[in-house]
Amino acid sequence: MAQAPVQSEFLDLAEVAVPPRLTRLELIGFKSFASRTVFQFERGITAIIGPNGSGKSNIADAVRWALGETSYSNLRGKKTEDVIFAGGQGRAPAGMAEVTLTFDNETGWLPIEFREVTVTRRAFRSGETAYLINGRKVRLKDVHQLTASLGHSYTVVGQGLVDSALSQRAEDRRGLFEHAADLAGLRLKAVESERNLAEAEGNIARLTDILSEVEPRLRSLERAARQANEYRDVRDRLRTLQRAHFRRLLLDVSERLSAIESTAASGREMAETLQVRHDELTSELARIRAHRETSADLLDRHKVGLAESTEQHRRVVHQRELSAERLTALHRRRDDLDETQRGLEQQIVTVDSELAAVRTHLETVDSDLAGARVRLQEVEAI
């Protein structure tokens, strides 16, 4: 009863384990295939027939090359440029060679989650090589791991391979049989496991050396660790004290800054008030200066009027003196010139009235002059 599921599972695996089928081969710039060439492999037997030199072996080399062949001797070449179209018959050399294999993976034989798998390899004359699986760049290692299971399903038998296999030593012939028996993938995994094991052993050896070097220093390291812990405690305590100290300093500075800002605000208000007062005094000074200039002009005009009045007074005084002399003469001649005396007396009355007017005007001028002098003294005092 317990073996029935195992037998059923074995039967299912036997039914599913069908190798993938090569359905398409595409070559661009590979060896003699300068132009894009496509081979469709339908179900059944496909044979490619042609005379010597027509490129039949190049097709087999293309399959080898696309599947990750790195030995150019198996590709009948010496370097990467030998697989790139070299030119001929009026055609320029190609700059790149590309081969694409397409497999039908309906049965899931290949370890990838695609029903159709394309394996592409590109090579450039600069020496650069690229590998792609379904259009995504991969490593050569990924191509080998993907196609390792094709060993017993697809075997490329090149020219002279049978004779070479018969003449090879047993060890060399075993590699061919292992590839045909689908042991290449297991050998790759074994080589990788051995490499990982060697790296692990190397790491163990290095760790052993480090331990042997560190153990004598363990006591000093413990002491250093204890000192480091003490230093960390002291450092944390110092940071706590520094934070508290700096917090107090910050509060003090903040308070002082607030007081300074308040004083600065009061100073700004006082400065604004003083500026307003300064502007007012400046305006008042300008007004006083304008008034002083006006007073100075008025004083100049009064000086001119005073000079004119003085000159007029001098003339009047001179005229009075002349009139007095005339009056004296008239007095001497009064007896003889009565009629003339009336005229002269009338003239004297007229002159006296003019003189009174002149005196009145002179007093007015003197009063204005005294007021102007007082205002000038006030202005000059400012």
Coordinates of C-alpha atoms in Angstrom, one line a residue:
M1 CA 0.0 0.0 0.0
A2 CA 2.8 2.4 0.8
Q3 CA 4.6 1.7 -2.5
A4 CA 1.6 2.6 -4.7
P5 CA 2.1 6.4 -4.5
V6 CA 5.8 6.0 -5.3
Q7 CA 5.1 3.9 -8.4
S8 CA 2.4 6.4 -9.5
E9 CA 4.8 9.3 -9.1
F10 CA 7.5 7.4 -11.0
L11 CA 5.1 6.8 -13.9
D12 CA 4.1 10.5 -13.9
L13 CA 7.8 11.5 -14.1
A14 CA 8.4 9.0 -16.9
E15 CA 5.5 10.5 -18.8
V16 CA 6.7 14.1 -18.3
A17 CA 10.4 13.6 -18.8
V18 CA 10.5 14.3 -22.5
P19 CA 13.5 16.3 -23.7
P20 CA 12.9 19.7 -25.2
R21 CA 12.8 20.0 -29.0
L22 CA 15.1 22.4 -31.0
T23 CA 12.6 24.3 -33.1
R24 CA 14.6 27.2 -34.6
L25 CA 18.2 28.3 -35.3
E26 CA 18.9 31.9 -36.2
L27 CA 22.4 33.1 -37.3
I28 CA 23.5 36.7 -38.0
G29 CA 27.2 37.4 -39.0
F30 CA 28.4 34.0 -37.8
K31 CA 31.3 32.7 -39.9
S32 CA 30.0 32.3 -43.5
F33 CA 26.4 33.5 -42.6
A34 CA 26.7 37.3 -43.2
S35 CA 23.0 37.9 -43.6
R36 CA 20.3 36.9 -41.2
T37 CA 19.6 33.1 -41.7
V38 CA 16.9 31.2 -40.0
F39 CA 16.5 27.4 -39.9
Q40 CA 13.1 25.9 -38.8
F41 CA 13.3 22.4 -37.4
E42 CA 9.9 20.7 -37.8
R43 CA 9.0 17.4 -36.2
G44 CA 10.8 14.5 -37.8
I45 CA 14.2 14.2 -39.3
T46 CA 15.9 17.4 -40.6
A47 CA 18.9 17.0 -42.8
I48 CA 21.1 19.8 -44.2
I49 CA 22.8 18.7 -47.4
G50 CA 25.4 20.6 -49.4
P51 CA 28.8 20.4 -51.1
N52 CA 32.1 20.8 -49.2
G53 CA 32.6 24.4 -48.1
S54 CA 28.9 25.3 -48.2
G55 CA 28.8 25.9 -44.4
K56 CA 27.3 22.7 -43.0
S57 CA 29.9 22.5 -40.3
N58 CA 29.3 26.1 -39.4
I59 CA 25.8 25.3 -38.5
A60 CA 27.0 22.7 -36.0
D61 CA 29.6 25.1 -34.7
A62 CA 26.8 27.7 -34.2
V63 CA 24.9 25.3 -32.0
R64 CA 28.0 24.5 -30.0
W65 CA 28.9 28.2 -29.7
A66 CA 25.4 29.2 -28.6
L67 CA 25.4 26.5 -25.9
G68 CA 28.5 28.0 -24.3
E69 CA 31.4 26.4 -26.0
T70 CA 34.6 28.3 -25.0
S71 CA 37.2 26.2 -26.7
Y72 CA 37.7 27.8 -30.1
S73 CA 39.7 24.7 -31.2
N74 CA 36.4 22.8 -31.1
L75 CA 34.9 25.6 -33.3
R76 CA 37.8 25.4 -35.8
G77 CA 39.2 28.8 -34.8
K78 CA 41.7 30.5 -32.6
K79 CA 40.0 33.6 -31.3
T80 CA 36.6 35.4 -31.1
E81 CA 37.1 37.2 -34.4
D82 CA 37.3 33.9 -36.2
V83 CA 33.5 33.3 -35.6
I84 CA 32.6 36.8 -37.0
F85 CA 32.0 37.1 -40.7
A86 CA 35.3 38.3 -42.2
G87 CA 33.9 39.8 -45.4
G88 CA 34.1 38.6 -49.0
Q89 CA 32.4 38.8 -52.4
G90 CA 32.0 42.6 -52.2
R91 CA 30.6 42.5 -48.6
A92 CA 32.2 44.3 -45.7
P93 CA 33.2 42.4 -42.5
A94 CA 30.6 42.2 -39.9
G95 CA 31.1 43.8 -36.5
M96 CA 29.1 41.2 -34.5
A97 CA 28.1 37.6 -34.6
E98 CA 24.9 36.4 -33.0
V99 CA 23.3 32.9 -32.8
T100 CA 19.9 32.2 -31.2
L101 CA 18.6 28.7 -30.4
T102 CA 14.9 28.2 -29.6
F103 CA 13.7 25.2 -27.7
D104 CA 10.1 24.0 -27.1
N105 CA 10.0 23.5 -23.3
E106 CA 6.4 22.4 -23.0
T107 CA 7.4 19.4 -20.8
G108 CA 9.4 21.6 -18.5
W109 CA 12.6 19.6 -19.0
L110 CA 14.7 22.8 -18.9
P111 CA 14.9 24.3 -15.4
I112 CA 13.1 27.5 -16.3
E113 CA 9.5 28.7 -16.1
F114 CA 9.0 29.3 -19.8
R115 CA 7.4 27.0 -22.4
E116 CA 9.6 28.4 -25.1
V117 CA 13.2 29.1 -24.3
T118 CA 15.7 31.1 -26.5
V119 CA 19.4 31.0 -25.8
T120 CA 21.4 33.8 -27.5
R121 CA 25.1 34.5 -27.7
R122 CA 26.7 37.6 -29.2
A123 CA 30.3 38.4 -29.8
F124 CA 31.9 41.7 -31.0
R125 CA 35.2 42.4 -32.6
S126 CA 36.2 44.3 -29.5
G127 CA 36.2 40.9 -27.7
E128 CA 33.1 41.5 -25.7
T129 CA 30.7 38.6 -25.4
A130 CA 27.1 38.6 -24.2
Y131 CA 24.7 35.8 -23.2
L132 CA 20.9 36.1 -23.2
I133 CA 18.1 33.8 -22.1
N134 CA 14.7 34.9 -23.4
G135 CA 16.2 38.3 -24.1
R136 CA 17.6 38.9 -20.6
K137 CA 21.4 39.2 -20.1
V138 CA 22.9 36.3 -18.1
R139 CA 26.2 34.8 -17.2
L140 CA 27.9 31.9 -19.1
K141 CA 27.5 29.9 -15.9
D142 CA 23.7 30.4 -16.2
V143 CA 23.7 29.1 -19.7
H144 CA 25.7 26.0 -18.7
Q145 CA 23.3 25.3 -15.8
L146 CA 20.3 25.7 -18.1
T147 CA 21.6 23.5 -20.9
A148 CA 23.5 20.9 -18.8
S149 CA 20.5 18.6 -18.9
L150 CA 20.6 18.5 -22.7
G151 CA 23.7 16.2 -22.6
H152 CA 22.0 12.9 -23.4
S153 CA 19.4 14.5 -25.6
Y154 CA 21.6 16.6 -27.9
T155 CA 25.1 15.6 -28.9
V156 CA 27.0 17.5 -31.6
V157 CA 29.3 15.1 -33.5
G158 CA 31.8 17.1 -35.4
Q159 CA 34.1 16.1 -38.2
G160 CA 36.5 13.4 -37.0
L161 CA 34.9 13.2 -33.6
V162 CA 34.2 9.4 -33.9
D163 CA 37.8 8.7 -34.9
S164 CA 39.1 11.0 -32.2
A165 CA 36.8 9.3 -29.6
L166 CA 38.1 5.9 -30.6
S167 CA 41.7 7.0 -30.4
Q168 CA 41.4 8.9 -27.1
R169 CA 42.5 7.7 -23.8
A170 CA 39.9 6.2 -21.4
E171 CA 40.0 9.4 -19.2
D172 CA 39.3 11.7 -22.2
R173 CA 36.7 9.3 -23.7
R174 CA 34.9 9.3 -20.3
G175 CA 34.3 13.1 -20.5
L176 CA 32.4 12.5 -23.8
F177 CA 30.3 9.7 -22.4
E178 CA 29.6 11.8 -19.3
H179 CA 28.3 14.6 -21.4
A180 CA 26.1 12.2 -23.4
A181 CA 24.9 10.6 -20.2
D182 CA 23.7 14.0 -18.8
L183 CA 26.4 14.1 -16.2
A184 CA 27.8 17.5 -17.2
G185 CA 25.3 19.4 -15.0
L186 CA 26.1 17.2 -12.0
R187 CA 29.8 17.7 -12.7
L188 CA 29.3 21.5 -12.8
K189 CA 27.4 21.3 -9.5
A190 CA 30.1 19.1 -8.0
V191 CA 32.9 21.5 -9.2
E192 CA 31.0 24.4 -7.7
S193 CA 30.4 22.5 -4.5
E194 CA 34.1 21.6 -4.3
R195 CA 35.0 25.2 -4.8
N196 CA 32.6 26.3 -2.1
L197 CA 33.9 23.6 0.2
A198 CA 37.5 24.8 -0.5
E199 CA 36.5 28.4 0.3
A200 CA 34.8 27.2 3.5
E201 CA 37.9 25.3 4.5
G202 CA 40.0 28.4 3.8
N203 CA 37.6 30.5 5.9
I204 CA 37.9 28.0 8.7
A205 CA 41.7 28.1 8.5
R206 CA 41.7 31.9 8.6
L207 CA 39.2 31.8 11.5
T208 CA 41.5 29.4 13.3
D209 CA 44.5 31.7 12.8
I210 CA 42.5 34.6 14.0
L211 CA 41.4 32.7 17.1
S212 CA 45.0 31.6 17.9
E213 CA 46.1 35.2 17.5
V214 CA 43.2 36.6 19.6
E215 CA 43.2 34.2 22.5
P216 CA 46.5 35.4 24.0
R217 CA 45.1 38.9 23.8
L218 CA 41.8 38.0 25.3
R219 CA 42.7 39.2 28.8
S220 CA 44.0 42.5 27.5
L221 CA 40.9 42.8 25.3
E222 CA 38.7 42.1 28.4
R223 CA 40.5 44.8 30.3
A224 CA 40.2 47.1 27.3
A225 CA 36.5 46.2 27.0
R226 CA 36.1 47.0 30.7
Q227 CA 37.9 50.3 30.3
A228 CA 35.8 50.9 27.2
N229 CA 32.6 50.3 29.2
E230 CA 33.9 52.6 32.0
Y231 CA 34.8 55.2 29.4
R232 CA 31.4 54.9 27.9
D233 CA 29.7 55.4 31.3
V234 CA 32.0 58.4 32.0
R235 CA 31.3 59.7 28.6
D236 CA 27.5 59.4 29.0
R237 CA 27.8 61.1 32.4
L238 CA 29.9 63.8 30.9
R239 CA 27.4 64.3 28.1
T240 CA 24.5 64.5 30.7
L241 CA 26.4 67.1 32.7
Q242 CA 27.3 69.0 29.5
R243 CA 23.8 68.9 28.3
A244 CA 22.5 70.3 31.7
H245 CA 25.3 72.9 31.7
F246 CA 24.6 73.9 28.2
R247 CA 20.8 74.0 28.9
R248 CA 21.4 76.4 31.8
L249 CA 23.7 78.5 29.6
L250 CA 21.0 78.4 26.9
L251 CA 18.3 79.6 29.3
D252 CA 20.6 82.4 30.6
V253 CA 21.5 83.4 27.1
S254 CA 17.9 83.3 26.1
E255 CA 16.9 85.5 29.0
R256 CA 19.7 87.9 28.3
L257 CA 18.8 87.9 24.6
S258 CA 15.1 88.7 25.5
A259 CA 16.3 91.6 27.7
I260 CA 18.6 92.8 25.0
E261 CA 15.8 92.5 22.4
S262 CA 13.5 94.4 24.7
T263 CA 16.1 97.1 25.2
A264 CA 16.7 97.2 21.5
A265 CA 13.0 97.6 20.9
S266 CA 12.9 100.5 23.4
G267 CA 15.9 102.0 21.8
R268 CA 14.3 101.7 18.4
E269 CA 11.2 103.4 19.7
M270 CA 13.3 106.1 21.2
A271 CA 15.3 106.4 18.1
E272 CA 12.1 106.7 16.1
T273 CA 10.9 109.5 18.5
L274 CA 14.2 111.3 18.3
Q275 CA 14.2 110.9 14.5
V276 CA 10.7 112.5 14.4
R277 CA 11.9 115.3 16.7
H278 CA 15.0 115.8 14.6
D279 CA 12.8 116.0 11.5
E280 CA 10.6 118.6 13.2
L281 CA 13.7 120.6 14.4
T282 CA 15.1 120.3 10.9
S283 CA 11.9 121.7 9.4
E284 CA 11.8 124.4 12.1
L285 CA 15.4 125.3 11.3
A286 CA 14.7 125.5 7.6
R287 CA 11.7 127.7 8.4
I288 CA 13.8 130.0 10.6
R289 CA 16.5 130.2 8.0
A290 CA 13.9 131.1 5.4
H291 CA 12.5 133.7 7.9
R292 CA 16.0 135.0 8.5
E293 CA 16.6 135.4 4.8
T294 CA 13.3 137.2 4.5
S295 CA 14.2 139.4 7.5
A296 CA 17.6 140.1 6.0
D297 CA 15.9 141.1 2.7
L298 CA 13.5 143.3 4.7
L299 CA 16.4 144.8 6.6
D300 CA 18.2 145.5 3.4
R301 CA 15.1 147.3 2.1
H302 CA 14.8 149.2 5.4
K303 CA 18.5 150.2 5.1
V304 CA 17.9 151.5 1.7
G305 CA 14.7 153.3 2.9
L306 CA 16.7 154.7 5.8
A307 CA 19.4 155.9 3.5
E308 CA 16.8 157.5 1.4
S309 CA 15.1 159.0 4.4
T310 CA 18.4 160.2 5.8
E311 CA 19.2 161.8 2.5
Q312 CA 15.8 163.3 2.4
H313 CA 16.2 164.6 6.0
R314 CA 19.5 166.0 5.1
R315 CA 17.9 167.8 2.3
V316 CA 15.1 168.9 4.5
V317 CA 17.6 170.1 7.2
H318 CA 19.5 171.9 4.5
Q319 CA 16.3 173.4 3.2
R320 CA 15.4 174.4 6.7
E321 CA 18.7 176.0 7.2
L322 CA 18.2 177.8 4.0
S323 CA 14.7 178.7 5.1
A324 CA 16.0 179.9 8.5
E325 CA 18.5 182.1 6.7
R326 CA 15.8 183.3 4.5
L327 CA 13.6 183.8 7.5
T328 CA 16.4 185.8 9.1
A329 CA 16.6 187.8 6.0
L330 CA 12.9 188.2 5.9
H331 CA 12.9 189.3 9.5
R332 CA 15.4 192.0 8.5
R333 CA 13.3 192.9 5.6
R334 CA 10.0 192.4 7.5
D335 CA 9.4 195.9 7.8
D336 CA 9.9 196.4 4.2
L337 CA 8.3 193.3 2.9
D338 CA 5.1 192.6 4.7
E339 CA 3.3 191.2 1.8
T340 CA 6.3 189.1 1.0
Q341 CA 6.3 187.9 4.7
R342 CA 2.8 186.4 4.4
G343 CA 3.9 184.4 1.4
L344 CA 7.1 183.3 3.2
E345 CA 5.1 182.4 6.4
Q346 CA 2.8 180.3 4.3
Q347 CA 5.8 178.7 2.8
I348 CA 7.2 178.1 6.2
V349 CA 3.9 176.5 7.3
T350 CA 4.1 174.2 4.3
V351 CA 7.7 173.4 5.0
D352 CA 6.9 172.7 8.7
S353 CA 4.1 170.3 7.7
E354 CA 6.5 168.5 5.3
L355 CA 9.1 168.4 8.0
A356 CA 6.6 167.0 10.5
A357 CA 5.6 164.4 7.9
V358 CA 9.3 163.6 7.3
R359 CA 9.9 163.4 11.1
T360 CA 6.9 161.1 11.5
H361 CA 8.2 159.0 8.6
L362 CA 11.7 159.0 10.1
E363 CA 10.4 157.9 13.5
T364 CA 8.5 155.1 11.8
V365 CA 11.6 154.1 9.9
D366 CA 13.6 154.2 13.2
S367 CA 11.0 152.0 14.9
D368 CA 11.1 149.5 12.0
L369 CA 14.9 149.6 12.1
A370 CA 15.0 148.9 15.8
G371 CA 12.5 146.0 15.4
A372 CA 14.5 144.6 12.5
R373 CA 17.7 144.8 14.6
V374 CA 16.0 143.0 17.5
R375 CA 14.8 140.2 15.1
L376 CA 18.2 140.0 13.5
Q377 CA 19.8 139.5 17.0
E378 CA 17.3 136.8 17.7
V379 CA 18.0 135.0 14.5
E380 CA 21.7 135.3 14.9
A381 CA 21.4 134.0 18.5
I382 CA 19.7 130.8 17.1

